[in-house]
Amino acid sequence: MAYIETIKPASAQDDIVVQALRCYCGNRNGPMLPVMTAFADAHHVGAHAVIALTSVFELAEACLGRPLVAEPETAKWLSDDEEAMLLLLASVGDVGSHCGSAAVPHGLPGALAWAVRTANRLCGRQCTDVLRERASCPFDS
């Protein structure tokens, strides 16, 4: 018998990130800026913060060489990429651009590390010491 644990965002800030990623993934074939600024207005979040998150999503896709995968907007669980994005945002503090951590052992390209730091600052997110040891990229699930 298999047991599946439902993974949910841990905070309201995490929920905004997940919803922004779901909006981004659901609208990637059209003009992104108007869609994401409308998302910011609808969720009462600063447009600058959502645009910074959008940059993180785009850079993550470029680094991965594939599109991010998100669950439907109404899903009560997280996709592997949604969980990895939350882990990424929580684990990037004031480290050098190529420094790794327990959560991101391979380090990050400079542009992505700076984008994550900027998005965290604009969204009012705090980096935490993510205690989960990983042997691989959090996006490789």
XYZ file of N, CA and C in Angstrom:
423
model
N 0.839 -1.166 0.000
C 0.000 0.000 0.000
C 0.891 1.237 0.000
N 0.632 2.140 -0.913
C 1.430 3.354 -1.029
C 0.809 4.469 -0.197
N 1.655 5.298 0.349
C 1.200 6.453 1.105
C 1.707 7.697 0.403
N 0.808 8.610 0.072
C 1.187 9.843 -0.593
C 0.853 10.997 0.336
N 1.876 11.759 0.685
C 1.672 12.915 1.545
C 1.403 14.140 0.676
N 0.376 14.894 0.997
C 0.074 16.120 0.287
C 1.022 17.200 0.775
N 1.734 17.816 -0.142
C 2.651 18.891 0.204
C 1.964 20.201 -0.111
N 1.962 21.122 0.854
C 1.301 22.405 0.686
C 2.291 23.519 0.992
N 2.044 24.729 0.457
C 2.884 25.866 0.822
C 2.847 26.095 2.331
N 3.994 26.464 2.905
C 4.100 26.612 4.349
C 3.629 27.969 4.854
N 3.563 28.972 3.992
C 3.201 30.310 4.437
C 2.436 31.035 3.332
N 1.914 32.209 3.689
C 1.219 33.025 2.692
C 2.191 33.464 1.604
N 3.440 33.752 1.966
C 4.442 34.128 0.970
C 4.725 32.972 0.027
N 4.824 31.766 0.562
C 5.011 30.598 -0.292
C 3.827 30.427 -1.233
N 2.636 30.658 -0.723
C 1.441 30.510 -1.542
C 1.456 31.488 -2.715
N 1.898 32.712 -2.499
C 1.990 33.695 -3.589
C 2.990 33.222 -4.631
N 4.126 32.679 -4.198
C 5.129 32.174 -5.143
C 4.535 31.052 -5.982
N 3.858 30.120 -5.327
C 3.260 28.985 -6.041
C 2.199 29.474 -7.016
N 1.336 30.374 -6.573
C 0.290 30.887 -7.462
C 0.893 31.673 -8.626
N 1.957 32.430 -8.365
C 2.631 33.165 -9.450
C 3.242 32.197 -10.450
N 3.851 31.117 -9.959
C 4.431 30.121 -10.866
C 3.341 29.437 -11.682
N 2.229 29.147 -11.059
C 1.116 28.531 -11.792
C 0.570 29.474 -12.860
N 0.479 30.752 -12.542
C 0.039 31.745 -13.517
C 1.046 31.832 -14.662
N 2.308 31.873 -14.320
C 3.387 31.948 -15.319
C 3.330 30.740 -16.265
N 3.254 29.548 -15.693
C 3.246 28.324 -16.513
C 1.984 28.234 -17.367
N 0.879 28.707 -16.854
C -0.373 28.639 -17.590
C -0.495 29.663 -18.704
N 0.402 30.641 -18.724
C 0.301 31.722 -19.702
C 1.596 31.952 -20.464
N 2.462 30.967 -20.520
C 3.778 31.188 -21.109
C 3.771 31.375 -22.621
N 2.653 31.095 -23.279
C 2.607 31.244 -24.734
C 2.134 32.620 -25.188
N 1.871 33.502 -24.249
C 1.402 34.843 -24.594
C 2.313 35.896 -23.993
N 1.903 37.148 -24.100
C 2.702 38.229 -23.510
C 2.682 38.114 -21.980
N 3.841 37.941 -21.385
C 3.930 37.630 -19.960
C 3.740 38.849 -19.056
N 4.279 39.988 -19.411
C 4.243 41.153 -18.523
C 2.821 41.570 -18.152
N 1.895 41.705 -19.111
C 0.529 42.091 -18.709
C -0.146 41.040 -17.823
N 0.108 39.775 -18.107
C -0.501 38.699 -17.314
C 0.008 38.740 -15.879
N 1.313 38.910 -15.709
C 1.883 38.878 -14.372
C 1.567 40.155 -13.585
N 1.480 41.286 -14.252
C 1.081 42.496 -13.518
C -0.396 42.420 -13.120
N -1.218 41.804 -13.953
C -2.620 41.582 -13.572
C -2.696 40.626 -12.380
N -1.843 39.601 -12.362
C -1.767 38.685 -11.221
C -1.418 39.476 -9.958
N -0.416 40.349 -10.062
C -0.001 41.159 -8.905
C -1.161 41.999 -8.382
N -1.885 42.632 -9.290
C -3.042 43.448 -8.879
C -4.109 42.595 -8.199
N -4.411 41.452 -8.780
C -5.458 40.577 -8.247
C -5.108 40.018 -6.869
N -3.808 39.831 -6.609
C -3.375 39.243 -5.338
C -2.824 40.287 -4.366
N -2.948 41.558 -4.728
C -2.502 42.658 -3.867
C -1.033 42.515 -3.482
N -0.231 42.217 -4.499
C 1.218 42.084 -4.341
C 1.841 43.125 -5.256
N 2.960 43.689 -4.844
C 3.622 44.673 -5.687
C 4.014 44.086 -7.037
N 3.737 44.837 -8.101
C 4.075 44.358 -9.444
C 5.570 44.120 -9.584
N 6.389 44.958 -8.938
C 7.839 44.786 -9.029
C 8.276 43.442 -8.439
N 7.613 43.003 -7.376
C 7.954 41.718 -6.760
C 7.578 40.558 -7.687
N 6.408 40.636 -8.310
C 5.958 39.567 -9.207
C 6.826 39.531 -10.472
N 7.226 40.690 -10.960
C 8.110 40.714 -12.126
C 9.465 40.113 -11.770
N 9.948 40.364 -10.567
C 11.206 39.749 -10.126
C 11.059 38.226 -10.050
N 9.921 37.750 -9.539
C 9.677 36.297 -9.508
C 9.630 35.732 -10.924
N 9.008 36.462 -11.829
C 8.941 36.022 -13.221
C 10.344 35.860 -13.799
N 11.230 36.781 -13.467
C 12.621 36.668 -13.917
C 13.281 35.412 -13.352
N 12.999 35.101 -12.099
C 13.539 33.876 -11.494
C 13.029 32.659 -12.254
N 11.734 32.640 -12.568
C 11.170 31.506 -13.299
C 11.833 31.358 -14.673
N 11.984 32.485 -15.385
C 12.589 32.443 -16.718
C 14.047 31.987 -16.660
N 14.801 32.508 -15.702
C 16.203 32.108 -15.559
C 16.330 30.644 -15.143
N 15.438 30.192 -14.264
C 15.467 28.777 -13.860
C 15.222 27.883 -15.073
N 14.252 28.248 -15.906
C 13.987 27.463 -17.115
C 15.201 27.470 -18.046
N 15.833 28.623 -18.181
C 17.017 28.695 -19.044
C 18.142 27.827 -18.498
N 18.337 27.833 -17.195
C 19.387 27.010 -16.582
C 19.069 25.522 -16.689
N 17.795 25.184 -16.535
C 17.387 23.777 -16.606
C 17.319 23.268 -18.039
N 17.108 24.179 -18.978
C 16.944 23.771 -20.368
C 15.596 23.129 -20.645
N 14.624 23.454 -19.807
C 13.271 22.903 -19.974
C 12.282 23.826 -19.276
N 11.005 23.737 -19.665
C 9.994 24.541 -18.976
C 9.731 24.010 -17.569
N 9.420 24.905 -16.660
C 8.980 24.500 -15.330
C 7.584 23.903 -15.441
N 7.276 22.990 -14.550
C 5.976 22.325 -14.553
C 5.255 22.700 -13.261
N 4.034 23.203 -13.407
C 3.220 23.579 -12.257
C 1.900 22.833 -12.293
N 1.325 22.698 -11.140
C -0.005 22.087 -11.025
C -1.059 23.095 -11.483
N -2.292 22.629 -11.719
C -3.380 23.569 -12.030
C -3.590 24.546 -10.867
N -4.167 25.703 -11.162
C -4.333 26.752 -10.153
C -5.072 26.300 -8.906
N -5.991 25.366 -9.045
C -6.810 24.957 -7.899
C -6.255 23.742 -7.154
N -5.126 23.207 -7.589
C -4.562 22.018 -6.937
C -4.164 22.335 -5.500
N -4.329 21.366 -4.634
C -3.999 21.533 -3.223
C -2.629 20.940 -2.892
N -1.908 20.474 -3.870
C -0.583 19.904 -3.677
C 0.394 20.647 -4.581
N 1.666 20.391 -4.373
C 2.709 21.047 -5.158
C 3.329 20.082 -6.153
N 3.669 20.606 -7.316
C 4.449 19.816 -8.267
C 5.886 19.775 -7.764
N 6.688 18.898 -8.332
C 8.102 18.830 -7.963
C 8.792 20.163 -8.219
N 8.479 20.814 -9.335
C 9.109 22.101 -9.652
C 8.641 23.206 -8.708
N 7.396 23.176 -8.286
C 6.912 24.169 -7.326
C 7.639 24.019 -5.998
N 7.770 22.786 -5.544
C 8.493 22.536 -4.295
C 9.963 22.949 -4.441
N 10.559 22.631 -5.584
C 11.964 22.998 -5.815
C 12.130 24.517 -5.845
N 11.180 25.238 -6.430
C 11.268 26.695 -6.472
C 11.202 27.277 -5.067
N 10.312 26.760 -4.222
C 10.245 27.227 -2.836
C 11.547 26.941 -2.103
N 12.103 25.770 -2.344
C 13.377 25.399 -1.733
C 14.488 26.322 -2.210
N 14.506 26.614 -3.500
C 15.504 27.516 -4.073
C 15.397 28.905 -3.441
N 14.190 29.446 -3.376
C 13.993 30.780 -2.809
C 14.364 30.825 -1.326
N 14.123 29.746 -0.616
C 14.431 29.714 0.813
C 15.911 29.531 1.104
N 16.657 29.020 0.141
C 18.035 28.621 0.440
C 19.104 29.577 -0.053
N 18.729 30.591 -0.814
C 19.737 31.505 -1.347
C 19.825 32.724 -0.446
N 20.928 32.809 0.257
C 21.175 33.955 1.133
C 22.308 34.788 0.564
N 23.159 35.242 1.397
C 24.262 36.086 0.972
C 25.508 35.262 0.683
N 25.372 34.290 -0.198
C 26.519 33.492 -0.606
C 26.981 33.967 -1.974
N 28.177 33.612 -2.334
C 28.690 33.962 -3.649
C 27.863 33.315 -4.745
N 28.008 33.823 -5.952
C 27.132 33.395 -7.036
C 27.240 31.918 -7.371
N 28.371 31.303 -7.142
C 28.515 29.892 -7.494
C 28.597 28.988 -6.268
N 28.349 29.545 -5.094
C 28.421 28.744 -3.880
C 27.199 27.861 -3.754
N 27.409 26.691 -3.269
C 26.309 25.769 -3.049
C 25.872 25.802 -1.602
N 24.880 25.021 -1.324
C 24.380 24.862 0.039
C 23.871 23.433 0.154
N 23.402 23.085 1.329
C 22.832 21.745 1.494
C 21.637 21.548 0.586
N 20.890 22.632 0.316
C 19.693 22.532 -0.516
C 20.022 22.552 -2.001
N 21.067 23.268 -2.382
C 21.443 23.391 -3.791
C 22.931 23.049 -3.890
N 23.273 21.763 -3.865
C 24.672 21.357 -3.741
C 25.560 21.720 -4.916
N 24.981 21.930 -6.082
C 25.798 22.236 -7.257
C 26.050 23.721 -7.412
N 25.478 24.545 -6.549
C 25.623 25.990 -6.676
C 24.672 26.533 -7.730
N 24.720 27.832 -7.947
C 23.834 28.483 -8.906
C 24.622 29.388 -9.825
N 24.207 29.496 -11.073
C 24.798 30.508 -11.944
C 24.546 31.892 -11.336
N 25.473 32.805 -11.534
C 25.388 34.124 -10.921
C 24.081 34.845 -11.179
N 23.600 34.838 -12.427
C 22.372 35.571 -12.752
C 21.181 35.025 -11.970
N 21.082 33.707 -11.834
C 19.959 33.121 -11.106
C 20.076 33.434 -9.612
N 21.278 33.347 -9.066
C 21.464 33.654 -7.641
C 21.068 35.096 -7.344
N 21.488 36.028 -8.205
C 21.128 37.433 -7.996
C 19.633 37.641 -8.174
N 19.016 36.990 -9.136
C 17.576 37.126 -9.353
C 16.800 36.619 -8.143
N 17.237 35.499 -7.575
C 16.565 34.945 -6.396
C 16.708 35.903 -5.223
N 17.903 36.428 -5.006
C 18.103 37.382 -3.910
C 17.194 38.606 -4.083
N 17.119 39.122 -5.312
C 16.295 40.301 -5.585
C 14.819 40.000 -5.360
N 14.348 38.869 -5.875
C 12.943 38.496 -5.692
C 12.620 38.340 -4.208
N 13.505 37.697 -3.462
C 13.281 37.547 -2.021
C 13.168 38.910 -1.337
N 14.064 39.820 -1.684
C 14.047 41.146 -1.060
C 12.759 41.888 -1.403
N 12.364 41.873 -2.674
C 11.167 42.594 -3.099
C 9.881 41.962 -2.573
N 9.896 40.663 -2.357
C 8.709 39.966 -1.844
C 8.675 39.947 -0.316
N 9.745 40.438 0.319
C 9.803 40.420 1.777
C 10.034 39.041 2.346
N 10.609 38.163 1.527
C 10.873 36.787 1.960
C 12.205 36.726 2.692
N 12.269 35.892 3.692
C 13.509 35.662 4.419
C 14.123 34.349 3.966
N 15.425 34.346 3.757
C 16.109 33.091 3.471
C 16.236 32.331 4.780
N 16.182 31.027 4.689
C 16.303 30.202 5.883
C 17.391 29.173 5.649
N 17.846 28.586 6.719
C 18.778 27.477 6.584
C 17.945 26.239 6.303
N 17.929 25.830 5.060
C 17.156 24.655 4.673
C 17.939 23.437 5.114
N 17.351 22.635 5.966
C 18.075 21.547 6.589
C 18.083 20.264 5.785
N 17.294 20.210 4.723
C 17.245 18.986 3.947
C 18.526 18.837 3.125
N 19.297 17.830 3.416
C 20.491 17.543 2.635
C 20.051 16.952 1.309
N 20.653 17.410 0.218
C 20.311 16.912 -1.092
C 21.592 16.512 -1.802
N 21.525 15.434 -2.530
C 22.670 14.996 -3.325
C 22.558 15.467 -4.748
N 21.412 16.052 -5.098
C 21.190 16.478 -6.481
C 20.401 17.769 -6.493
N 20.234 18.299 -7.673
C 19.470 19.534 -7.862
C 18.031 19.311 -7.389
N 17.440 20.291 -6.687
C 16.060 20.108 -6.241
C 15.059 19.987 -7.386
N 15.447 20.382 -8.601
C 14.559 20.260 -9.753
C 14.645 18.874 -10.398
N 15.589 18.040 -9.950
C 15.732 16.686 -10.488
C 14.957 15.699 -9.632
N 13.648 15.720 -9.722
C 12.832 14.811 -8.903
C 12.218 13.753 -9.775
